Amino acid sequence: MAKSKIVYLCSSCGAQASQWAGQCGDCGGWNTLSEGIPTATPATSRFSGYSGAAVGTVTRLSAIKPDSRMRTSVGMEELDRVLGGGLVAGSVVLIGGDPGIGKSTLLLQVLATLSGEFFSLYVTGEESQEQISLRAGRLGIEGPDIRLYSETSVERIIATAAREQPQVMVLDSIQTLYTELLQSAPGSVAQVRESAAQLVRFAKQSGIAMFLVGHVTKEGQLAGPRVLEHMVDTVLYFEGDPGDRYRILRAIKNRFGAVNELGVFAMTGSGLKEVTNPSAIFLSRHEQAVPGSVVMVTWEGTRPLLVEVQALVDQSQSGNPRRVALGLEQNRLAMLLAVLHRHGGLTLGDQDVFVNVVGGVRVSETAADLAVLLAVMSSFRDRPLPSDLIVFGEVGLSGELRPVPNGQERIGEAAKHGFLKAIIPAANKPRQAIKGLDVTAVHRLSQVLDKITEAF
Ligand code: TYD
Ligand code: MG
């Protein structure tokens, strides 16, 4: 294949340069230039300069009928839901996650389920065919219809796929692929971006449903920054502690469905198994109530999930106390501690504060605020909160408790799992009393603290 001209593109302003430099000449950004393919510069006047190109067809929106057959169930309800109701032909799904979390396992299982009806092609750039065969043996998959292909050149992959004409294709992983158009090493930002762009174009043209596997860097981002996320239709992240058996698949972006939808799986000796009723799996059942721990109900996509928030507050050994949030937002923790100082009278200026959500779960909603504050307070005072207590609610800067969506359903879920007490924002108070659950609906943080101090 003829090598096309290479230019250097600035990742922050998009400027093109013919030579690499440490600083972008246009926006002055440092270390932003990376290899790329030149893009055409648009003409300056409104309609001039476009006359040479062939003219395309324009369609009225109302004339397009959505094709319901486009969606295919992948045979796993948890994955179907995260995909927005099944796999769409011609769509590109990016699956990201830490090494060893189960990306290859999940996709091999999906291909096995689909193999009766669909031709599939598993392109591996990472593992040998023998390794995949070993894994398939472990999963109990015979898979006569799954075709394997070891290759890392995008051009050859596309040419082969065009000949084989699969309906579903897996590329494991995007970081091992390279395009012959660029000279940089596989895995570099430019290579990942260009390889993905070619594959996405091919998927759209051919109607092949494509799964791209992407590794996550130590900073928790898909290697080959966020550019990949913009190109594909759906981005799914595998979360969870690789040492733990539960894995969460979360939709971060989905052009065909809702985001933040969760799928829960358990890694077993014979592959990933669906967990269809996951609401309480992340609770660590303590023998007795322990300080610094509180259970909250978080709302993920369309389902409630009970999770335990833990805090450890300890005298700081340095002049600069640490504030560490795992599974929660770091800045939010700093804000909540300020609210606790100002409206709760608790001074933690000389204390290290660590907060963690048990089970490697990520909680991004503000409903965790109250749980964080109570866990911090409980650890600081070294007094346990009642183990049958459940909380949720957003805390505002003026110390007020703000309502969160789906309050009624959250409380219902807690009652179902045997919790007896709830502290929630006043505006979330259920209209009808819930049997067996003592609900305390509060307006301000200070009321919560009074209530808890009584309990201590
Ligand atoms: P893998 O799918 O290779 O992870 P990724 O592609 O995301 O890097 O999963 C690897 C882990 O899963 C590995 O530590 C072994 C474990 N595993 C099981 O526990 N049971 C199984 O049946 C399989 C296939 C893997
Ligand atoms: Mg893998």
PDB file of N, CA and C in Angstrom, residues 185-218:
ATOM      1  N   ALA A 185       4.683   3.262  16.618  1.00  0.00           N
ATOM      2  CA  ALA A 185       4.518   1.889  17.129  1.00  0.00           C
ATOM      3  C   ALA A 185       3.065   1.603  17.460  1.00  0.00           C
ATOM      4  N   PRO A 186       2.650   0.318  17.371  1.00  0.00           N
ATOM      5  CA  PRO A 186       1.287  -0.044  17.798  1.00  0.00           C
ATOM      6  C   PRO A 186       1.070   0.401  19.241  1.00  0.00           C
ATOM      7  N   GLY A 187      -0.131   0.841  19.546  1.00  0.00           N
ATOM      8  CA  GLY A 187      -0.411   1.269  20.913  1.00  0.00           C
ATOM      9  C   GLY A 187      -0.218   2.754  21.120  1.00  0.00           C
ATOM     10  N   SER A 188       0.480   3.434  20.171  1.00  0.00           N
ATOM     11  CA  SER A 188       0.641   4.882  20.333  1.00  0.00           C
ATOM     12  C   SER A 188      -0.704   5.548  20.006  1.00  0.00           C
ATOM     13  N   VAL A 189      -0.857   6.763  20.507  1.00  0.00           N
ATOM     14  CA  VAL A 189      -2.126   7.468  20.336  1.00  0.00           C
ATOM     15  C   VAL A 189      -2.521   7.530  18.867  1.00  0.00           C
ATOM     16  N   ALA A 190      -1.545   7.890  18.006  1.00  0.00           N
ATOM     17  CA  ALA A 190      -1.856   8.059  16.587  1.00  0.00           C
ATOM     18  C   ALA A 190      -2.313   6.741  15.971  1.00  0.00           C
ATOM     19  N   GLN A 191      -1.625   5.650  16.308  1.00  0.00           N
ATOM     20  CA  GLN A 191      -1.973   4.344  15.749  1.00  0.00           C
ATOM     21  C   GLN A 191      -3.359   3.900  16.210  1.00  0.00           C
ATOM     22  N   VAL A 192      -3.619   4.037  17.495  1.00  0.00           N
ATOM     23  CA  VAL A 192      -4.915   3.615  18.038  1.00  0.00           C
ATOM     24  C   VAL A 192      -6.035   4.396  17.365  1.00  0.00           C
ATOM     25  N   ARG A 193      -5.825   5.705  17.223  1.00  0.00           N
ATOM     26  CA  ARG A 193      -6.851   6.563  16.654  1.00  0.00           C
ATOM     27  C   ARG A 193      -7.107   6.197  15.185  1.00  0.00           C
ATOM     28  N   GLU A 194      -6.032   6.070  14.418  1.00  0.00           N
ATOM     29  CA  GLU A 194      -6.183   5.816  12.983  1.00  0.00           C
ATOM     30  C   GLU A 194      -6.729   4.405  12.721  1.00  0.00           C
ATOM     31  N   SER A 195      -6.228   3.414  13.493  1.00  0.00           N
ATOM     32  CA  SER A 195      -6.722   2.041  13.309  1.00  0.00           C
ATOM     33  C   SER A 195      -8.211   1.970  13.616  1.00  0.00           C
ATOM     34  N   ALA A 196      -8.601   2.608  14.724  1.00  0.00           N
ATOM     35  CA  ALA A 196     -10.014   2.578  15.104  1.00  0.00           C
ATOM     36  C   ALA A 196     -10.850   3.280  14.044  1.00  0.00           C
ATOM     37  N   ALA A 197     -10.346   4.396  13.515  1.00  0.00           N
ATOM     38  CA  ALA A 197     -11.117   5.139  12.508  1.00  0.00           C
ATOM     39  C   ALA A 197     -11.365   4.266  11.284  1.00  0.00           C
ATOM     40  N   GLN A 198     -10.351   3.540  10.857  1.00  0.00           N
ATOM     41  CA  GLN A 198     -10.523   2.670   9.683  1.00  0.00           C
ATOM     42  C   GLN A 198     -11.522   1.553   9.968  1.00  0.00           C
ATOM     43  N   LEU A 199     -11.434   0.981  11.154  1.00  0.00           N
ATOM     44  CA  LEU A 199     -12.336  -0.122  11.495  1.00  0.00           C
ATOM     45  C   LEU A 199     -13.785   0.369  11.610  1.00  0.00           C
ATOM     46  N   VAL A 200     -13.960   1.546  12.195  1.00  0.00           N
ATOM     47  CA  VAL A 200     -15.312   2.090  12.344  1.00  0.00           C
ATOM     48  C   VAL A 200     -15.913   2.325  10.965  1.00  0.00           C
ATOM     49  N   ARG A 201     -15.114   2.895  10.060  1.00  0.00           N
ATOM     50  CA  ARG A 201     -15.589   3.154   8.698  1.00  0.00           C
ATOM     51  C   ARG A 201     -16.006   1.836   8.035  1.00  0.00           C
ATOM     52  N   PHE A 202     -15.180   0.818   8.242  1.00  0.00           N
ATOM     53  CA  PHE A 202     -15.460  -0.483   7.631  1.00  0.00           C
ATOM     54  C   PHE A 202     -16.746  -1.090   8.216  1.00  0.00           C
ATOM     55  N   ALA A 203     -16.936  -0.964   9.529  1.00  0.00           N
ATOM     56  CA  ALA A 203     -18.140  -1.515  10.171  1.00  0.00           C
ATOM     57  C   ALA A 203     -19.390  -0.853   9.619  1.00  0.00           C
ATOM     58  N   LYS A 204     -19.335   0.470   9.445  1.00  0.00           N
ATOM     59  CA  LYS A 204     -20.511   1.207   8.962  1.00  0.00           C
ATOM     60  C   LYS A 204     -20.842   0.791   7.530  1.00  0.00           C
ATOM     61  N   GLN A 205     -19.794   0.645   6.713  1.00  0.00           N
ATOM     62  CA  GLN A 205     -20.024   0.272   5.305  1.00  0.00           C
ATOM     63  C   GLN A 205     -20.564  -1.138   5.178  1.00  0.00           C
ATOM     64  N   SER A 206     -19.977  -2.058   5.973  1.00  0.00           N
ATOM     65  CA  SER A 206     -20.272  -3.471   5.766  1.00  0.00           C
ATOM     66  C   SER A 206     -21.442  -3.961   6.608  1.00  0.00           C
ATOM     67  N   GLY A 207     -21.831  -3.192   7.632  1.00  0.00           N
ATOM     68  CA  GLY A 207     -22.918  -3.638   8.506  1.00  0.00           C
ATOM     69  C   GLY A 207     -22.485  -4.693   9.514  1.00  0.00           C
ATOM     70  N   ILE A 208     -21.177  -4.881   9.675  1.00  0.00           N
ATOM     71  CA  ILE A 208     -20.682  -5.855  10.657  1.00  0.00           C
ATOM     72  C   ILE A 208     -20.766  -5.230  12.052  1.00  0.00           C
ATOM     73  N   ALA A 209     -21.294  -5.985  13.007  1.00  0.00           N
ATOM     74  CA  ALA A 209     -21.282  -5.499  14.386  1.00  0.00           C
ATOM     75  C   ALA A 209     -19.903  -5.795  14.951  1.00  0.00           C
ATOM     76  N   MET A 210     -19.266  -4.779  15.520  1.00  0.00           N
ATOM     77  CA  MET A 210     -17.869  -4.931  15.897  1.00  0.00           C
ATOM     78  C   MET A 210     -17.658  -4.650  17.387  1.00  0.00           C
ATOM     79  N   PHE A 211     -16.887  -5.505  18.017  1.00  0.00           N
ATOM     80  CA  PHE A 211     -16.481  -5.252  19.412  1.00  0.00           C
ATOM     81  C   PHE A 211     -14.993  -4.933  19.415  1.00  0.00           C
ATOM     82  N   LEU A 212     -14.622  -3.777  19.941  1.00  0.00           N
ATOM     83  CA  LEU A 212     -13.209  -3.449  20.092  1.00  0.00           C
ATOM     84  C   LEU A 212     -12.851  -3.597  21.562  1.00  0.00           C
ATOM     85  N   VAL A 213     -11.771  -4.300  21.837  1.00  0.00           N
ATOM     86  CA  VAL A 213     -11.320  -4.399  23.224  1.00  0.00           C
ATOM     87  C   VAL A 213     -10.275  -3.318  23.446  1.00  0.00           C
ATOM     88  N   GLY A 214     -10.376  -2.586  24.530  1.00  0.00           N
ATOM     89  CA  GLY A 214      -9.398  -1.534  24.816  1.00  0.00           C
ATOM     90  C   GLY A 214      -8.850  -1.680  26.221  1.00  0.00           C
ATOM     91  N   HIS A 215      -7.548  -1.492  26.359  1.00  0.00           N
ATOM     92  CA  HIS A 215      -6.969  -1.564  27.704  1.00  0.00           C
ATOM     93  C   HIS A 215      -7.050  -0.222  28.375  1.00  0.00           C
ATOM     94  N   VAL A 216      -6.997  -0.258  29.670  1.00  0.00           N
ATOM     95  CA  VAL A 216      -7.088   0.970  30.435  1.00  0.00           C
ATOM     96  C   VAL A 216      -5.725   1.261  31.031  1.00  0.00           C
ATOM     97  N   THR A 217      -5.328   2.521  30.999  1.00  0.00           N
ATOM     98  CA  THR A 217      -4.025   2.886  31.556  1.00  0.00           C
ATOM     99  C   THR A 217      -4.113   2.956  33.077  1.00  0.00           C
ATOM    100  N   LYS A 218      -2.961   3.162  33.695  1.00  0.00           N
ATOM    101  CA  LYS A 218      -2.947   3.221  35.155  1.00  0.00           C
ATOM    102  C   LYS A 218      -3.817   4.356  35.679  1.00  0.00           C
TER     103      LYS A 218
END
